[in-house]
Amino acid sequence: MTLATQLSAEVLAVEVPYWGQSLLRVLGGIVAVLLPAGTIVYVFLFKMMSFMQSRLGPMEAGPYGSLQLVAE
């Protein structure tokens, strides 16, 4: 039993057709790739802007500014 089939059977409690399972897989893959990539780009944007403004960067929240994204 695949993860998509198990998800549809146990969590959603409905029978999802094959195209629906494929759609869930594609959307899950897109989210799994774009969310971390967007976070990394956002952090590097902070660092780049701090370099352009001649300051150290977001260092207020967390160790080395790692929680600054959450604080925003």
mmCIF file with all atom_site columns, C-alpha atoms in Angstrom:
data_model
loop_
_atom_site.group_PDB
_atom_site.id
_atom_site.type_symbol
_atom_site.label_atom_id
_atom_site.label_alt_id
_atom_site.label_comp_id
_atom_site.label_asym_id
_atom_site.label_entity_id
_atom_site.label_seq_id
_atom_site.pdbx_PDB_ins_code
_atom_site.Cartn_x
_atom_site.Cartn_y
_atom_site.Cartn_z
_atom_site.occupancy
_atom_site.B_iso_or_equiv
_atom_site.pdbx_formal_charge
_atom_site.auth_seq_id
_atom_site.auth_comp_id
_atom_site.auth_asym_id
_atom_site.auth_atom_id
_atom_site.pdbx_PDB_model_num
ATOM 1  C CA . MET A 1 1  ? 0.000   0.000  0.000   1.00 0.00 ? 1  MET A CA 1
ATOM 2  C CA . THR A 1 2  ? 1.479   3.337  -1.024  1.00 0.00 ? 2  THR A CA 1
ATOM 3  C CA . LEU A 1 3  ? 1.579   6.417  1.158   1.00 0.00 ? 3  LEU A CA 1
ATOM 4  C CA . ALA A 1 4  ? -1.017  8.227  -0.957  1.00 0.00 ? 4  ALA A CA 1
ATOM 5  C CA . THR A 1 5  ? -3.401  5.265  -0.759  1.00 0.00 ? 5  THR A CA 1
ATOM 6  C CA . GLN A 1 6  ? -2.875  4.982  2.973   1.00 0.00 ? 6  GLN A CA 1
ATOM 7  C CA . LEU A 1 7  ? -3.409  8.733  3.405   1.00 0.00 ? 7  LEU A CA 1
ATOM 8  C CA . SER A 1 8  ? -6.638  8.687  1.441   1.00 0.00 ? 8  SER A CA 1
ATOM 9  C CA . ALA A 1 9  ? -7.951  5.582  3.205   1.00 0.00 ? 9  ALA A CA 1
ATOM 10 C CA . GLU A 1 10 ? -7.128  6.488  6.806   1.00 0.00 ? 10 GLU A CA 1
ATOM 11 C CA . VAL A 1 11 ? -7.010  10.275 7.050   1.00 0.00 ? 11 VAL A CA 1
ATOM 12 C CA . LEU A 1 12 ? -9.478  11.438 4.440   1.00 0.00 ? 12 LEU A CA 1
ATOM 13 C CA . ALA A 1 13 ? -11.776 8.390  4.866   1.00 0.00 ? 13 ALA A CA 1
ATOM 14 C CA . VAL A 1 14 ? -12.708 8.468  1.177   1.00 0.00 ? 14 VAL A CA 1
ATOM 15 C CA . GLU A 1 15 ? -11.649 6.458  -1.841  1.00 0.00 ? 15 GLU A CA 1
ATOM 16 C CA . VAL A 1 16 ? -9.470  8.755  -3.957  1.00 0.00 ? 16 VAL A CA 1
ATOM 17 C CA . PRO A 1 17 ? -9.071  7.799  -7.628  1.00 0.00 ? 17 PRO A CA 1
ATOM 18 C CA . TYR A 1 18 ? -5.648  7.250  -9.174  1.00 0.00 ? 18 TYR A CA 1
ATOM 19 C CA . TRP A 1 19 ? -5.524  10.742 -10.693 1.00 0.00 ? 19 TRP A CA 1
ATOM 20 C CA . GLY A 1 20 ? -6.262  12.206 -7.261  1.00 0.00 ? 20 GLY A CA 1
ATOM 21 C CA . GLN A 1 21 ? -3.464  10.195 -5.690  1.00 0.00 ? 21 GLN A CA 1
ATOM 22 C CA . SER A 1 22 ? -1.124  11.362 -8.441  1.00 0.00 ? 22 SER A CA 1
ATOM 23 C CA . LEU A 1 23 ? -2.172  14.957 -7.799  1.00 0.00 ? 23 LEU A CA 1
ATOM 24 C CA . LEU A 1 24 ? -1.459  14.521 -4.071  1.00 0.00 ? 24 LEU A CA 1
ATOM 25 C CA . ARG A 1 25 ? 1.991   13.139 -4.882  1.00 0.00 ? 25 ARG A CA 1
ATOM 26 C CA . VAL A 1 26 ? 2.821   15.987 -7.266  1.00 0.00 ? 26 VAL A CA 1
ATOM 27 C CA . LEU A 1 27 ? 1.603   18.683 -4.874  1.00 0.00 ? 27 LEU A CA 1
ATOM 28 C CA . GLY A 1 28 ? 3.462   17.057 -1.981  1.00 0.00 ? 28 GLY A CA 1
ATOM 29 C CA . GLY A 1 29 ? 6.639   16.968 -4.055  1.00 0.00 ? 29 GLY A CA 1
ATOM 30 C CA . ILE A 1 30 ? 6.269   20.595 -5.065  1.00 0.00 ? 30 ILE A CA 1
ATOM 31 C CA . VAL A 1 31 ? 5.753   21.666 -1.452  1.00 0.00 ? 31 VAL A CA 1
ATOM 32 C CA . ALA A 1 32 ? 8.676   19.503 -0.294  1.00 0.00 ? 32 ALA A CA 1
ATOM 33 C CA . VAL A 1 33 ? 10.989  21.231 -2.793  1.00 0.00 ? 33 VAL A CA 1
ATOM 34 C CA . LEU A 1 34 ? 9.740   24.823 -2.889  1.00 0.00 ? 34 LEU A CA 1
ATOM 35 C CA . LEU A 1 35 ? 9.248   25.433 0.830   1.00 0.00 ? 35 LEU A CA 1
ATOM 36 C CA . PRO A 1 36 ? 12.868  24.757 1.872   1.00 0.00 ? 36 PRO A CA 1
ATOM 37 C CA . ALA A 1 37 ? 14.188  26.452 -1.278  1.00 0.00 ? 37 ALA A CA 1
ATOM 38 C CA . GLY A 1 38 ? 12.141  29.573 -0.559  1.00 0.00 ? 38 GLY A CA 1
ATOM 39 C CA . THR A 1 39 ? 13.352  29.635 3.020   1.00 0.00 ? 39 THR A CA 1
ATOM 40 C CA . ILE A 1 40 ? 16.988  29.398 1.921   1.00 0.00 ? 40 ILE A CA 1
ATOM 41 C CA . VAL A 1 41 ? 16.511  32.188 -0.635  1.00 0.00 ? 41 VAL A CA 1
ATOM 42 C CA . TYR A 1 42 ? 14.828  34.353 2.019   1.00 0.00 ? 42 TYR A CA 1
ATOM 43 C CA . VAL A 1 43 ? 17.714  33.872 4.464   1.00 0.00 ? 43 VAL A CA 1
ATOM 44 C CA . PHE A 1 44 ? 20.313  34.644 1.796   1.00 0.00 ? 44 PHE A CA 1
ATOM 45 C CA . LEU A 1 45 ? 18.305  37.748 0.860   1.00 0.00 ? 45 LEU A CA 1
ATOM 46 C CA . PHE A 1 46 ? 18.639  38.959 4.466   1.00 0.00 ? 46 PHE A CA 1
ATOM 47 C CA . LYS A 1 47 ? 22.371  38.270 4.412   1.00 0.00 ? 47 LYS A CA 1
ATOM 48 C CA . MET A 1 48 ? 22.861  39.976 1.030   1.00 0.00 ? 48 MET A CA 1
ATOM 49 C CA . MET A 1 49 ? 20.945  43.086 2.086   1.00 0.00 ? 49 MET A CA 1
ATOM 50 C CA . SER A 1 50 ? 22.914  43.292 5.327   1.00 0.00 ? 50 SER A CA 1
ATOM 51 C CA . PHE A 1 51 ? 26.167  43.089 3.351   1.00 0.00 ? 51 PHE A CA 1
ATOM 52 C CA . MET A 1 52 ? 24.980  45.875 1.031   1.00 0.00 ? 52 MET A CA 1
ATOM 53 C CA . GLN A 1 53 ? 24.114  48.026 4.058   1.00 0.00 ? 53 GLN A CA 1
ATOM 54 C CA . SER A 1 54 ? 27.475  47.250 5.748   1.00 0.00 ? 54 SER A CA 1
ATOM 55 C CA . ARG A 1 55 ? 26.030  45.611 8.830   1.00 0.00 ? 55 ARG A CA 1
ATOM 56 C CA . LEU A 1 56 ? 26.362  42.166 10.323  1.00 0.00 ? 56 LEU A CA 1
ATOM 57 C CA . GLY A 1 57 ? 22.918  40.894 9.397   1.00 0.00 ? 57 GLY A CA 1
ATOM 58 C CA . PRO A 1 58 ? 19.952  39.482 11.238  1.00 0.00 ? 58 PRO A CA 1
ATOM 59 C CA . MET A 1 59 ? 21.490  38.422 14.540  1.00 0.00 ? 59 MET A CA 1
ATOM 60 C CA . GLU A 1 60 ? 18.701  39.289 16.955  1.00 0.00 ? 60 GLU A CA 1
ATOM 61 C CA . ALA A 1 61 ? 16.668  36.077 17.008  1.00 0.00 ? 61 ALA A CA 1
ATOM 62 C CA . GLY A 1 62 ? 18.308  32.761 17.738  1.00 0.00 ? 62 GLY A CA 1
ATOM 63 C CA . PRO A 1 63 ? 21.876  31.603 17.276  1.00 0.00 ? 63 PRO A CA 1
ATOM 64 C CA . TYR A 1 64 ? 23.490  33.417 14.342  1.00 0.00 ? 64 TYR A CA 1
ATOM 65 C CA . GLY A 1 65 ? 20.111  34.829 13.331  1.00 0.00 ? 65 GLY A CA 1
ATOM 66 C CA . SER A 1 66 ? 18.699  31.412 12.437  1.00 0.00 ? 66 SER A CA 1
ATOM 67 C CA . LEU A 1 67 ? 15.272  32.222 13.919  1.00 0.00 ? 67 LEU A CA 1
ATOM 68 C CA . GLN A 1 68 ? 14.961  35.628 12.266  1.00 0.00 ? 68 GLN A CA 1
ATOM 69 C CA . LEU A 1 69 ? 12.647  34.186 9.599   1.00 0.00 ? 69 LEU A CA 1
ATOM 70 C CA . VAL A 1 70 ? 10.233  33.055 12.318  1.00 0.00 ? 70 VAL A CA 1
ATOM 71 C CA . ALA A 1 71 ? 10.458  36.472 14.007  1.00 0.00 ? 71 ALA A CA 1
ATOM 72 C CA . GLU A 1 72 ? 9.481   38.241 10.781  1.00 0.00 ? 72 GLU A CA 1
#
